[in-house]
PDB file of C-alpha atoms in Angstrom:
ATOM      1  CA  MET A  29     -74.242  23.083 117.554  1.00 51.00           C
ATOM      2  CA  SER A  30     -71.494  25.287 116.148  1.00 52.00           C
ATOM      3  CA  GLU A  31     -70.071  24.945 112.638  1.00 80.00           C
ATOM      4  CA  ARG A  32     -67.265  22.841 114.069  1.00 91.00           C
ATOM      5  CA  ARG A  33     -66.985  19.314 112.759  1.00 96.00           C
ATOM      6  CA  PHE A  34     -66.437  16.364 115.090  1.00 98.00           C
ATOM      7  CA  ARG A  35     -64.251  13.343 114.396  1.00 98.00           C
ATOM      8  CA  PHE A  36     -65.594  10.004 115.651  1.00 98.00           C
ATOM      9  CA  GLY A  37     -63.333   6.962 115.340  1.00 98.00           C
ATOM     10  CA  TYR A  38     -64.754   3.456 115.332  1.00 98.00           C
ATOM     11  CA  VAL A  39     -63.296  -0.037 115.631  1.00 97.00           C
ATOM     12  CA  LEU A  40     -65.659  -2.954 115.070  1.00 96.00           C
ATOM     13  CA  ALA A  41     -65.484  -6.504 113.778  1.00 93.00           C
ATOM     14  CA  PRO A  42     -65.769  -6.666 109.949  1.00 95.00           C
ATOM     15  CA  LYS A  43     -69.278  -8.112 110.116  1.00 94.00           C
ATOM     16  CA  LYS A  44     -70.403  -5.289 112.413  1.00 96.00           C
ATOM     17  CA  VAL A  45     -68.790  -2.681 110.147  1.00 97.00           C
ATOM     18  CA  SER A  46     -70.722  -3.954 107.110  1.00 96.00           C
ATOM     19  CA  SER A  47     -74.049  -3.922 108.959  1.00 97.00           C
ATOM     20  CA  PHE A  48     -73.643  -0.734 111.018  1.00 98.00           C
ATOM     21  CA  ILE A  49     -71.355   1.627 109.082  1.00 98.00           C
ATOM     22  CA  GLN A  50     -73.657   1.983 106.099  1.00 98.00           C
ATOM     23  CA  ASP A  51     -73.483   4.891 103.642  1.00 98.00           C
ATOM     24  CA  SER A  52     -76.822   6.110 104.945  1.00 97.00           C
ATOM     25  CA  LEU A  53     -75.371   6.473 108.471  1.00 98.00           C
ATOM     26  CA  ILE A  54     -72.142   8.102 107.250  1.00 98.00           C
ATOM     27  CA  ASN A  55     -74.091  10.623 105.162  1.00 98.00           C
ATOM     28  CA  HIS A  56     -76.664  11.344 107.866  1.00 97.00           C
ATOM     29  CA  ALA A  57     -73.921  11.968 110.429  1.00 98.00           C
ATOM     30  CA  GLN A  58     -71.921  14.137 108.007  1.00 98.00           C
ATOM     31  CA  GLN A  59     -74.925  16.387 107.445  1.00 97.00           C
ATOM     32  CA  LYS A  60     -74.987  17.013 111.206  1.00 97.00           C
ATOM     33  CA  GLY A  61     -71.257  17.750 111.485  1.00 97.00           C
ATOM     34  CA  ILE A  62     -70.099  14.273 112.570  1.00 98.00           C
ATOM     35  CA  ASP A  63     -67.397  12.562 110.489  1.00 98.00           C
ATOM     36  CA  LEU A  64     -66.846   8.822 111.037  1.00 98.00           C
ATOM     37  CA  PHE A  65     -63.332   7.384 110.639  1.00 98.00           C
ATOM     38  CA  PRO A  66     -62.240   3.736 110.821  1.00 98.00           C
ATOM     39  CA  ILE A  67     -59.528   2.880 113.350  1.00 98.00           C
ATOM     40  CA  TYR A  68     -56.956   0.445 111.957  1.00 97.00           C
ATOM     41  CA  LEU A  69     -55.729  -2.356 114.202  1.00 94.00           C
ATOM     42  CA  ASN A  70     -52.497  -2.807 112.230  1.00 95.00           C
ATOM     43  CA  LYS A  71     -51.386   0.625 113.422  1.00 96.00           C
ATOM     44  CA  PRO A  72     -51.030   1.826 117.051  1.00 97.00           C
ATOM     45  CA  LEU A  73     -54.122   3.720 118.201  1.00 98.00           C
ATOM     46  CA  ILE A  74     -51.931   6.450 119.642  1.00 97.00           C
ATOM     47  CA  GLU A  75     -50.743   7.264 116.099  1.00 97.00           C
ATOM     48  CA  GLN A  76     -54.299   7.714 114.810  1.00 97.00           C
ATOM     49  CA  GLY A  77     -56.746  10.547 115.272  1.00 90.00           C
ATOM     50  CA  PRO A  78     -57.336  13.085 116.593  1.00 96.00           C
ATOM     51  CA  PHE A  79     -60.752  11.875 117.742  1.00 98.00           C
ATOM     52  CA  ASP A  80     -63.472  13.617 119.712  1.00 97.00           C
ATOM     53  CA  CYS A  81     -65.001  10.212 120.443  1.00 98.00           C
ATOM     54  CA  ILE A  82     -64.050   6.575 119.969  1.00 98.00           C
ATOM     55  CA  PHE A  83     -66.778   3.949 119.886  1.00 98.00           C
ATOM     56  CA  HIS A  84     -65.890   0.284 119.739  1.00 97.00           C
ATOM     57  CA  LYS A  85     -66.898  -3.308 120.231  1.00 95.00           C
ATOM     58  CA  LEU A  86     -63.551  -4.879 120.906  1.00 91.00           C
ATOM     59  CA  TYR A  87     -62.064  -6.585 123.927  1.00 86.00           C
ATOM     60  CA  GLY A  88     -58.834  -8.189 125.024  1.00 88.00           C
ATOM     61  CA  PRO A  89     -55.737  -7.016 126.900  1.00 94.00           C
ATOM     62  CA  GLU A  90     -53.983  -5.506 123.870  1.00 96.00           C
ATOM     63  CA  TRP A  91     -56.926  -3.295 122.915  1.00 96.00           C
ATOM     64  CA  ARG A  92     -57.488  -2.334 126.563  1.00 96.00           C
ATOM     65  CA  LYS A  93     -53.848  -1.264 126.833  1.00 97.00           C
ATOM     66  CA  GLN A  94     -54.087   0.825 123.672  1.00 97.00           C
ATOM     67  CA  LEU A  95     -57.293   2.528 124.823  1.00 97.00           C
ATOM     68  CA  GLU A  96     -55.778   3.341 128.220  1.00 96.00           C
ATOM     69  CA  GLU A  97     -52.654   4.804 126.637  1.00 97.00           C
ATOM     70  CA  PHE A  98     -54.707   6.848 124.173  1.00 97.00           C
ATOM     71  CA  SER A  99     -56.964   8.174 126.968  1.00 96.00           C
ATOM     72  CA  LEU A 100     -53.975   9.257 129.054  1.00 96.00           C
ATOM     73  CA  ARG A 101     -52.661  11.338 126.175  1.00 96.00           C
ATOM     74  CA  ASN A 102     -56.106  12.496 125.021  1.00 94.00           C
ATOM     75  CA  PRO A 103     -58.153  12.933 128.210  1.00 92.00           C
ATOM     76  CA  THR A 104     -60.974  14.873 126.494  1.00 92.00           C
ATOM     77  CA  THR A 105     -61.717  12.100 123.989  1.00 95.00           C
ATOM     78  CA  ILE A 106     -64.936  10.351 125.017  1.00 97.00           C
ATOM     79  CA  ILE A 107     -64.710   6.538 124.959  1.00 97.00           C
ATOM     80  CA  VAL A 108     -67.947   4.662 124.234  1.00 98.00           C
ATOM     81  CA  ASP A 109     -67.908   2.481 126.252  1.00 97.00           C
ATOM     82  CA  PRO A 110     -65.537   1.458 129.108  1.00 94.00           C
ATOM     83  CA  ILE A 111     -64.296  -2.113 128.642  1.00 95.00           C
ATOM     84  CA  ASP A 112     -64.923  -2.994 132.301  1.00 93.00           C
ATOM     85  CA  ALA A 113     -68.590  -2.010 131.948  1.00 95.00           C
ATOM     86  CA  ILE A 114     -68.976  -3.916 128.673  1.00 95.00           C
ATOM     87  CA  GLU A 115     -67.467  -7.103 130.118  1.00 93.00           C
ATOM     88  CA  LYS A 116     -70.128  -7.271 132.848  1.00 93.00           C
ATOM     89  CA  LEU A 117     -72.541  -8.223 130.058  1.00 95.00           C
ATOM     90  CA  HIS A 118     -70.389 -11.223 129.149  1.00 94.00           C
ATOM     91  CA  ASN A 119     -71.606 -13.110 132.217  1.00 93.00           C
ATOM     92  CA  ARG A 120     -75.269 -14.167 132.089  1.00 92.00           C
ATOM     93  CA  ILE A 121     -75.634 -14.043 135.880  1.00 90.00           C
ATOM     94  CA  SER A 122     -73.996 -10.666 136.571  1.00 89.00           C
ATOM     95  CA  MET A 123     -75.643  -9.279 133.430  1.00 93.00           C
ATOM     96  CA  LEU A 124     -79.141  -9.360 134.924  1.00 95.00           C
ATOM     97  CA  GLU A 125     -78.388  -8.716 138.606  1.00 93.00           C
ATOM     98  CA  VAL A 126     -78.743  -4.984 138.137  1.00 94.00           C
ATOM     99  CA  VAL A 127     -82.367  -5.344 136.968  1.00 97.00           C
ATOM    100  CA  ASN A 128     -83.511  -6.248 140.484  1.00 93.00           C
ATOM    101  CA  GLU A 129     -82.137  -2.925 141.755  1.00 94.00           C
ATOM    102  CA  LEU A 130     -84.277  -0.774 139.445  1.00 96.00           C
ATOM    103  CA  LYS A 131     -86.947   1.421 141.083  1.00 94.00           C
ATOM    104  CA  ILE A 132     -89.817   1.859 138.645  1.00 91.00           C
ATOM    105  CA  THR A 133     -92.506   4.325 139.741  1.00 87.00           C
ATOM    106  CA  GLY A 134     -95.517   6.059 138.244  1.00 83.00           C
ATOM    107  CA  GLY A 135     -97.472   3.081 136.924  1.00 87.00           C
ATOM    108  CA  ASP A 136     -98.756  -0.437 137.564  1.00 93.00           C
ATOM    109  CA  GLU A 137     -95.934  -2.136 135.658  1.00 96.00           C
ATOM    110  CA  ASN A 138     -93.118  -3.876 137.449  1.00 95.00           C
ATOM    111  CA  ILE A 139     -89.807  -5.196 136.176  1.00 97.00           C
ATOM    112  CA  GLY A 140     -87.786  -8.224 137.202  1.00 97.00           C
ATOM    113  CA  ILE A 141     -85.910 -11.220 135.850  1.00 97.00           C
ATOM    114  CA  PRO A 142     -86.819 -14.907 135.589  1.00 95.00           C
ATOM    115  CA  ILE A 143     -85.590 -17.244 138.318  1.00 94.00           C
ATOM    116  CA  GLN A 144     -82.162 -18.414 137.224  1.00 94.00           C
ATOM    117  CA  ILE A 145     -79.302 -20.394 138.721  1.00 94.00           C
ATOM    118  CA  PHE A 146     -75.711 -21.089 137.802  1.00 94.00           C
ATOM    119  CA  VAL A 147     -74.544 -24.678 138.222  1.00 94.00           C
ATOM    120  CA  GLU A 148     -70.779 -25.033 138.396  1.00 92.00           C
ATOM    121  CA  GLU A 149     -68.794 -27.893 136.950  1.00 88.00           C
ATOM    122  CA  ASN A 150     -68.463 -30.902 139.266  1.00 82.00           C
ATOM    123  CA  SER A 151     -70.961 -29.486 141.761  1.00 77.00           C
ATOM    124  CA  GLU A 152     -74.436 -30.871 142.426  1.00 80.00           C
ATOM    125  CA  SER A 153     -76.535 -32.491 139.730  1.00 89.00           C
ATOM    126  CA  LEU A 154     -78.644 -30.226 137.541  1.00 93.00           C
ATOM    127  CA  LEU A 155     -81.870 -31.792 138.811  1.00 93.00           C
ATOM    128  CA  ASP A 156     -80.809 -31.261 142.449  1.00 93.00           C
ATOM    129  CA  ALA A 157     -80.015 -27.622 141.693  1.00 92.00           C
ATOM    130  CA  ILE A 158     -83.386 -27.083 140.027  1.00 94.00           C
ATOM    131  CA  THR A 159     -85.259 -28.724 142.901  1.00 92.00           C
ATOM    132  CA  ARG A 160     -83.350 -26.743 145.544  1.00 92.00           C
ATOM    133  CA  GLN A 161     -84.058 -23.402 143.857  1.00 90.00           C
ATOM    134  CA  GLY A 162     -87.727 -24.103 143.210  1.00 90.00           C
ATOM    135  CA  LEU A 163     -87.393 -23.985 139.431  1.00 93.00           C
ATOM    136  CA  HIS A 164     -90.081 -25.697 137.404  1.00 91.00           C
ATOM    137  CA  PHE A 165     -89.923 -27.206 133.928  1.00 92.00           C
ATOM    138  CA  PRO A 166     -89.592 -26.083 131.257  1.00 94.00           C
ATOM    139  CA  VAL A 167     -86.291 -24.269 131.753  1.00 95.00           C
ATOM    140  CA  ILE A 168     -83.867 -22.636 129.323  1.00 95.00           C
ATOM    141  CA  ALA A 169     -80.244 -23.804 129.450  1.00 95.00           C
ATOM    142  CA  LYS A 170     -77.648 -21.186 128.483  1.00 94.00           C
ATOM    143  CA  PRO A 171     -73.859 -20.978 128.576  1.00 93.00           C
ATOM    144  CA  LEU A 172     -72.550 -18.687 131.344  1.00 92.00           C
ATOM    145  CA  ILE A 173     -70.456 -16.669 128.895  1.00 92.00           C
ATOM    146  CA  ALA A 174     -72.316 -14.298 126.552  1.00 90.00           C
ATOM    147  CA  ASN A 175     -69.592 -12.759 124.406  1.00 84.00           C
ATOM    148  CA  GLY A 176     -71.117 -13.099 120.950  1.00 81.00           C
ATOM    149  CA  THR A 177     -69.224 -16.254 119.972  1.00 81.00           C
ATOM    150  CA  ALA A 178     -71.005 -19.218 118.394  1.00 78.00           C
ATOM    151  CA  ASP A 179     -70.649 -21.223 121.624  1.00 81.00           C
ATOM    152  CA  SER A 180     -72.338 -18.492 123.664  1.00 81.00           C
ATOM    153  CA  HIS A 181     -75.480 -18.876 121.519  1.00 81.00           C
ATOM    154  CA  GLN A 182     -75.833 -22.635 122.099  1.00 86.00           C
ATOM    155  CA  MET A 183     -79.099 -22.663 124.063  1.00 91.00           C
ATOM    156  CA  SER A 184     -81.709 -25.309 124.696  1.00 93.00           C
ATOM    157  CA  LEU A 185     -85.234 -25.608 126.014  1.00 93.00           C
ATOM    158  CA  VAL A 186     -85.434 -28.387 128.603  1.00 94.00           C
ATOM    159  CA  LEU A 187     -88.978 -29.677 128.963  1.00 92.00           C
ATOM    160  CA  LYS A 188     -88.510 -32.634 131.319  1.00 92.00           C
ATOM    161  CA  PRO A 189     -85.957 -33.842 133.872  1.00 93.00           C
ATOM    162  CA  GLU A 190     -84.714 -36.425 131.356  1.00 94.00           C
ATOM    163  CA  GLY A 191     -83.588 -33.578 129.108  1.00 93.00           C
ATOM    164  CA  LEU A 192     -80.960 -32.533 131.645  1.00 94.00           C
ATOM    165  CA  GLN A 193     -78.926 -35.619 130.783  1.00 90.00           C
ATOM    166  CA  GLY A 194     -77.837 -33.982 127.531  1.00 81.00           C
ATOM    167  CA  LEU A 195     -76.348 -30.971 129.305  1.00 91.00           C
ATOM    168  CA  LYS A 196     -73.031 -30.438 131.053  1.00 88.00           C
ATOM    169  CA  PRO A 197     -72.188 -27.779 133.652  1.00 90.00           C
ATOM    170  CA  PRO A 198     -71.028 -25.069 133.951  1.00 90.00           C
ATOM    171  CA  ILE A 199     -74.407 -23.839 132.802  1.00 94.00           C
ATOM    172  CA  VAL A 200     -77.116 -21.276 133.551  1.00 95.00           C
ATOM    173  CA  LEU A 201     -80.665 -22.568 133.975  1.00 96.00           C
ATOM    174  CA  GLN A 202     -83.452 -19.995 133.618  1.00 95.00           C
ATOM    175  CA  GLU A 203     -87.173 -20.475 134.133  1.00 95.00           C
ATOM    176  CA  PHE A 204     -89.233 -20.364 130.955  1.00 95.00           C
ATOM    177  CA  VAL A 205     -92.165 -17.972 131.279  1.00 96.00           C
ATOM    178  CA  ASN A 206     -95.047 -18.109 128.799  1.00 95.00           C
ATOM    179  CA  HIS A 207     -95.156 -14.671 127.167  1.00 95.00           C
ATOM    180  CA  GLY A 208     -97.461 -14.875 124.175  1.00 93.00           C
ATOM    181  CA  GLY A 209     -94.730 -15.695 121.667  1.00 92.00           C
ATOM    182  CA  VAL A 210     -93.650 -12.045 121.478  1.00 95.00           C
ATOM    183  CA  ILE A 211     -90.468 -10.419 122.738  1.00 96.00           C
ATOM    184  CA  PHE A 212     -89.857  -6.681 123.106  1.00 97.00           C
ATOM    185  CA  LYS A 213     -86.395  -5.623 122.007  1.00 97.00           C
ATOM    186  CA  VAL A 214     -85.460  -2.251 123.458  1.00 98.00           C
ATOM    187  CA  TYR A 215     -82.573  -0.450 121.759  1.00 98.00           C
ATOM    188  CA  VAL A 216     -80.719   2.201 123.727  1.00 98.00           C
ATOM    189  CA  ALA A 217     -78.293   4.803 122.381  1.00 98.00           C
ATOM    190  CA  GLY A 218     -77.599   7.192 125.232  1.00 98.00           C
ATOM    191  CA  GLU A 219     -80.885   8.909 126.044  1.00 97.00           C
ATOM    192  CA  HIS A 220     -82.535   7.676 122.854  1.00 98.00           C
ATOM    193  CA  VAL A 221     -84.754   4.608 123.244  1.00 98.00           C
ATOM    194  CA  LYS A 222     -86.667   2.534 120.688  1.00 98.00           C
ATOM    195  CA  CYS A 223     -88.835  -0.522 121.434  1.00 97.00           C
ATOM    196  CA  VAL A 224     -89.805  -3.021 118.725  1.00 96.00           C
ATOM    197  CA  LYS A 225     -91.810  -6.269 118.728  1.00 95.00           C
ATOM    198  CA  ARG A 226     -90.300  -9.518 117.511  1.00 93.00           C
ATOM    199  CA  ARG A 227     -91.351 -13.166 117.263  1.00 91.00           C
ATOM    200  CA  SER A 228     -90.192 -15.239 120.231  1.00 91.00           C
ATOM    201  CA  LEU A 229     -90.489 -18.759 121.610  1.00 89.00           C
ATOM    202  CA  PRO A 230     -94.085 -19.976 121.511  1.00 88.00           C
ATOM    203  CA  ASP A 231     -96.025 -20.574 124.706  1.00 90.00           C
ATOM    204  CA  ILE A 232     -95.925 -24.115 126.046  1.00 90.00           C
ATOM    205  CA  PRO A 233     -99.209 -25.213 127.659  1.00 87.00           C
ATOM    206  CA  GLU A 234     -98.748 -27.585 130.601  1.00 84.00           C
ATOM    207  CA  GLU A 235    -100.920 -30.210 128.950  1.00 83.00           C
ATOM    208  CA  LYS A 236     -98.560 -30.264 125.978  1.00 79.00           C
ATOM    209  CA  LEU A 237     -95.400 -30.839 128.004  1.00 78.00           C
ATOM    210  CA  GLY A 238     -95.832 -34.602 128.024  1.00 76.00           C
ATOM    211  CA  THR A 239     -96.093 -34.807 124.241  1.00 76.00           C
ATOM    212  CA  LEU A 240     -92.893 -32.902 123.463  1.00 81.00           C
ATOM    213  CA  GLU A 241     -89.275 -33.983 123.380  1.00 85.00           C
ATOM    214  CA  ASN A 242     -87.113 -33.860 126.509  1.00 88.00           C
ATOM    215  CA  LEU A 243     -84.650 -31.335 125.112  1.00 84.00           C
ATOM    216  CA  ILE A 244     -84.971 -28.985 122.142  1.00 86.00           C
ATOM    217  CA  SER A 245     -82.114 -26.829 120.854  1.00 85.00           C
ATOM    218  CA  PHE A 246     -83.030 -23.256 119.942  1.00 77.00           C
ATOM    219  CA  SER A 247     -82.262 -24.035 116.308  1.00 66.00           C
ATOM    220  CA  GLN A 248     -85.198 -26.478 116.392  1.00 61.00           C
ATOM    221  CA  ILE A 249     -87.626 -24.278 118.326  1.00 58.00           C
ATOM    222  CA  SER A 250     -89.513 -23.226 115.207  1.00 49.00           C
ATOM    223  CA  ASN A 251     -90.680 -26.825 114.886  1.00 52.00           C
ATOM    224  CA  LEU A 252     -92.430 -26.653 118.253  1.00 54.00           C
ATOM    225  CA  THR A 253     -95.633 -25.206 116.915  1.00 48.00           C
ATOM    226  CA  ALA A 254     -95.062 -25.518 113.182  1.00 47.00           C
ATOM    227  CA  GLN A 255     -98.018 -27.841 112.987  1.00 44.00           C
ATOM    228  CA  ASP A 256    -100.221 -25.349 114.826  1.00 50.00           C
ATOM    229  CA  GLN A 257     -99.283 -22.007 113.328  1.00 52.00           C
ATOM    230  CA  ASN A 258     -97.939 -20.685 110.050  1.00 59.00           C
ATOM    231  CA  ASP A 259     -95.988 -17.481 109.356  1.00 65.00           C
ATOM    232  CA  ASP A 260     -99.195 -15.517 108.732  1.00 72.00           C
ATOM    233  CA  SER A 261    -100.590 -16.379 112.143  1.00 74.00           C
ATOM    234  CA  PHE A 262     -97.288 -15.453 113.802  1.00 73.00           C
ATOM    235  CA  ALA A 263     -97.361 -12.103 112.006  1.00 82.00           C
ATOM    236  CA  GLU A 264    -100.900 -11.549 113.240  1.00 86.00           C
ATOM    237  CA  LEU A 265     -99.826 -12.530 116.764  1.00 84.00           C
ATOM    238  CA  ILE A 266     -97.075  -9.909 116.761  1.00 88.00           C
ATOM    239  CA  GLU A 267     -99.343  -7.315 115.182  1.00 88.00           C
ATOM    240  CA  LYS A 268    -101.930  -7.759 117.947  1.00 90.00           C
ATOM    241  CA  ALA A 269     -99.382  -7.700 120.786  1.00 91.00           C
ATOM    242  CA  VAL A 270     -99.768  -4.558 122.882  1.00 93.00           C
ATOM    243  CA  MET A 271     -96.557  -2.588 123.307  1.00 96.00           C
ATOM    244  CA  PRO A 272     -95.477  -1.825 126.877  1.00 97.00           C
ATOM    245  CA  PRO A 273     -96.104   1.815 127.877  1.00 96.00           C
ATOM    246  CA  SER A 274     -93.396   4.068 126.421  1.00 96.00           C
ATOM    247  CA  ARG A 275     -92.979   5.825 129.778  1.00 96.00           C
ATOM    248  CA  PHE A 276     -92.219   2.485 131.430  1.00 97.00           C
ATOM    249  CA  VAL A 277     -89.813   1.376 128.668  1.00 98.00           C
ATOM    250  CA  THR A 278     -87.905   4.678 128.812  1.00 97.00           C
ATOM    251  CA  ASP A 279     -87.707   4.563 132.607  1.00 97.00           C
ATOM    252  CA  VAL A 280     -86.258   1.027 132.547  1.00 98.00           C
ATOM    253  CA  ALA A 281     -83.827   1.962 129.754  1.00 98.00           C
ATOM    254  CA  ASN A 282     -82.588   5.102 131.515  1.00 98.00           C
ATOM    255  CA  GLN A 283     -82.086   3.327 134.826  1.00 97.00           C
ATOM    256  CA  LEU A 284     -80.276   0.442 133.136  1.00 98.00           C
ATOM    257  CA  ARG A 285     -78.037   2.890 131.261  1.00 98.00           C
ATOM    258  CA  ASP A 286     -77.044   4.616 134.497  1.00 97.00           C
ATOM    259  CA  ALA A 287     -76.588   1.369 136.441  1.00 97.00           C
ATOM    260  CA  LEU A 288     -74.577  -0.374 133.697  1.00 97.00           C
ATOM    261  CA  LYS A 289     -72.592   2.790 132.833  1.00 97.00           C
ATOM    262  CA  LEU A 290     -73.130   2.012 129.146  1.00 98.00           C
ATOM    263  CA  HIS A 291     -74.374   4.116 126.239  1.00 98.00           C
ATOM    264  CA  LEU A 292     -74.957   1.480 123.542  1.00 98.00           C
ATOM    265  CA  PHE A 293     -76.952  -1.660 124.365  1.00 98.00           C
ATOM    266  CA  ASN A 294     -80.301  -3.345 124.017  1.00 97.00           C
ATOM    267  CA  PHE A 295     -82.333  -5.516 126.335  1.00 98.00           C
ATOM    268  CA  ASP A 296     -84.864  -8.243 125.599  1.00 97.00           C
ATOM    269  CA  MET A 297     -88.038  -8.024 127.640  1.00 98.00           C
ATOM    270  CA  ILE A 298     -91.088 -10.278 127.837  1.00 97.00           C
ATOM    271  CA  ARG A 299     -94.524  -9.859 129.431  1.00 97.00           C
ATOM    272  CA  ASP A 300     -95.646 -12.618 131.778  1.00 96.00           C
ATOM    273  CA  ASN A 301     -98.862 -14.205 130.487  1.00 93.00           C
ATOM    274  CA  LYS A 302    -100.111 -14.883 134.008  1.00 92.00           C
ATOM    275  CA  VAL A 303     -99.456 -11.372 135.360  1.00 91.00           C
ATOM    276  CA  GLY A 304    -100.078  -8.877 132.585  1.00 84.00           C
ATOM    277  CA  ASN A 305     -98.204  -5.955 134.155  1.00 93.00           C
ATOM    278  CA  ARG A 306     -95.140  -8.047 135.046  1.00 96.00           C
ATOM    279  CA  TYR A 307     -92.235  -7.648 132.651  1.00 97.00           C
ATOM    280  CA  LEU A 308     -89.042  -9.685 132.708  1.00 98.00           C
ATOM    281  CA  VAL A 309     -85.651  -8.767 131.265  1.00 98.00           C
ATOM    282  CA  ILE A 310     -84.108 -11.959 129.907  1.00 96.00           C
ATOM    283  CA  ASP A 311     -81.010 -10.692 128.104  1.00 95.00           C
ATOM    284  CA  ILE A 312     -78.841  -7.572 127.694  1.00 96.00           C
ATOM    285  CA  ASN A 313     -76.475  -7.155 124.739  1.00 95.00           C
ATOM    286  CA  TYR A 314     -73.745  -4.612 124.106  1.00 96.00           C
ATOM    287  CA  PHE A 315     -73.742  -2.734 120.782  1.00 97.00           C
ATOM    288  CA  PRO A 316     -76.583  -4.754 119.210  1.00 96.00           C
ATOM    289  CA  GLY A 317     -77.724  -4.805 115.593  1.00 95.00           C
ATOM    290  CA  TYR A 318     -79.082  -1.259 115.414  1.00 98.00           C
ATOM    291  CA  ALA A 319     -79.338  -1.438 111.634  1.00 96.00           C
ATOM    292  CA  LYS A 320     -82.265  -3.872 112.044  1.00 94.00           C
ATOM    293  CA  MET A 321     -84.350  -0.909 113.208  1.00 93.00           C
ATOM    294  CA  PRO A 322     -86.106   1.284 110.643  1.00 91.00           C
ATOM    295  CA  ASN A 323     -84.346   4.675 110.367  1.00 94.00           C
ATOM    296  CA  TYR A 324     -81.567   3.645 112.735  1.00 98.00           C
ATOM    297  CA  GLU A 325     -79.418   6.408 111.219  1.00 98.00           C
ATOM    298  CA  THR A 326     -81.613   9.093 112.814  1.00 97.00           C
ATOM    299  CA  MET A 327     -81.385   7.611 116.295  1.00 98.00           C
ATOM    300  CA  LEU A 328     -77.623   7.014 116.155  1.00 98.00           C
ATOM    301  CA  THR A 329     -76.849  10.442 114.710  1.00 98.00           C
ATOM    302  CA  ALA A 330     -78.904  12.070 117.486  1.00 98.00           C
ATOM    303  CA  PHE A 331     -76.793  10.105 119.968  1.00 98.00           C
ATOM    304  CA  PHE A 332     -73.566  11.198 118.228  1.00 98.00           C
ATOM    305  CA  LEU A 333     -74.714  14.828 118.519  1.00 98.00           C
ATOM    306  CA  ASP A 334     -75.279  14.375 122.264  1.00 98.00           C
ATOM    307  CA  ILE A 335     -71.712  13.086 122.603  1.00 98.00           C
ATOM    308  CA  ALA A 336     -70.403  16.010 120.529  1.00 97.00           C
ATOM    309  CA  ARG A 337     -72.192  18.458 122.858  1.00 96.00           C
ATOM    310  CA  GLU A 338     -70.748  16.670 125.882  1.00 96.00           C
ATOM    311  CA  LYS A 339     -67.276  16.957 124.345  1.00 95.00           C
ATOM    312  CA  GLN A 340     -67.788  20.665 123.691  1.00 92.00           C
ATOM    313  CA  ASN A 341     -69.049  21.273 127.231  1.00 89.00           C
ATOM    314  CA  ASN A 342     -66.086  19.398 128.714  1.00 85.00           C
ATOM    315  CA  GLU A 343     -63.686  21.524 126.703  1.00 85.00           C
ATOM    316  CA  SER A 344     -65.351  24.784 127.768  1.00 82.00           C
ATOM    317  CA  LEU A 345     -65.118  23.684 131.402  1.00 82.00           C
ATOM    318  CA  GLY A 346     -61.495  22.655 130.974  1.00 72.00           C
ATOM    319  CA  ILE A 347     -62.240  19.005 131.787  1.00 64.00           C
TER     320      ILE A 347
END
């Protein structure tokens, strides 16, 4: 990179600012020639800047209008990411459709998604929908909208048909796949990919189904096996879990990035207990909690530098 400094503007919710825009990130980026500037919503975007890049996690017609106006007047500013692309992740059905189009080669691993259905309001009964689609209990019930609000996180594990009585459409029903109690969270920042292991829902043996409640909210899930396992055994479980091959993870991440047309996202992936080389993507989130990763500043600054190079190349080509 040249000695030139690059101005990156950001607009994020206050909670996201406090977690993501830490001094360590600001300082790390500054050392590499990237200066981060807050964008103020009480002032028109067009009056702020100049910016080489704007990254954001904001939606709504007013912000969309401001971004469009700014882009028209500043066509070389790189916007991370397009609102239309981000909003595709707000629908739990459309969010995962793209996974089935991925073409993974060069190994035994394959990628897919769990069986899932969307049941509209005032349509068929939930049990009829499950039967028709060949879903088997247990299933996970999720709201259709996944926009980060409290309501969008209201999920339940339905263990028996009787548990459906506590749910109201519209709703997404997704098969629950035993996956060893471990989830792989894959963080993507452009071409930079990091996979970490996290504790997940415990496996549910078939013989135990009859002894459990009909419906369990995710806030109560930790009670499922509390009598069987303590925190130490969960830590050991995660420690022993074998990471998916890095080649495979990177291939999935790169293909998802291109298909979604997004730079900043993560996806949650599980490994099917019954078929060890079968991986399932169960969720994709825009602009996740990167700061939860060790040394997140290094990964994000490397991404910022890639954007700065892209900006420089565009300018030299007159784009």
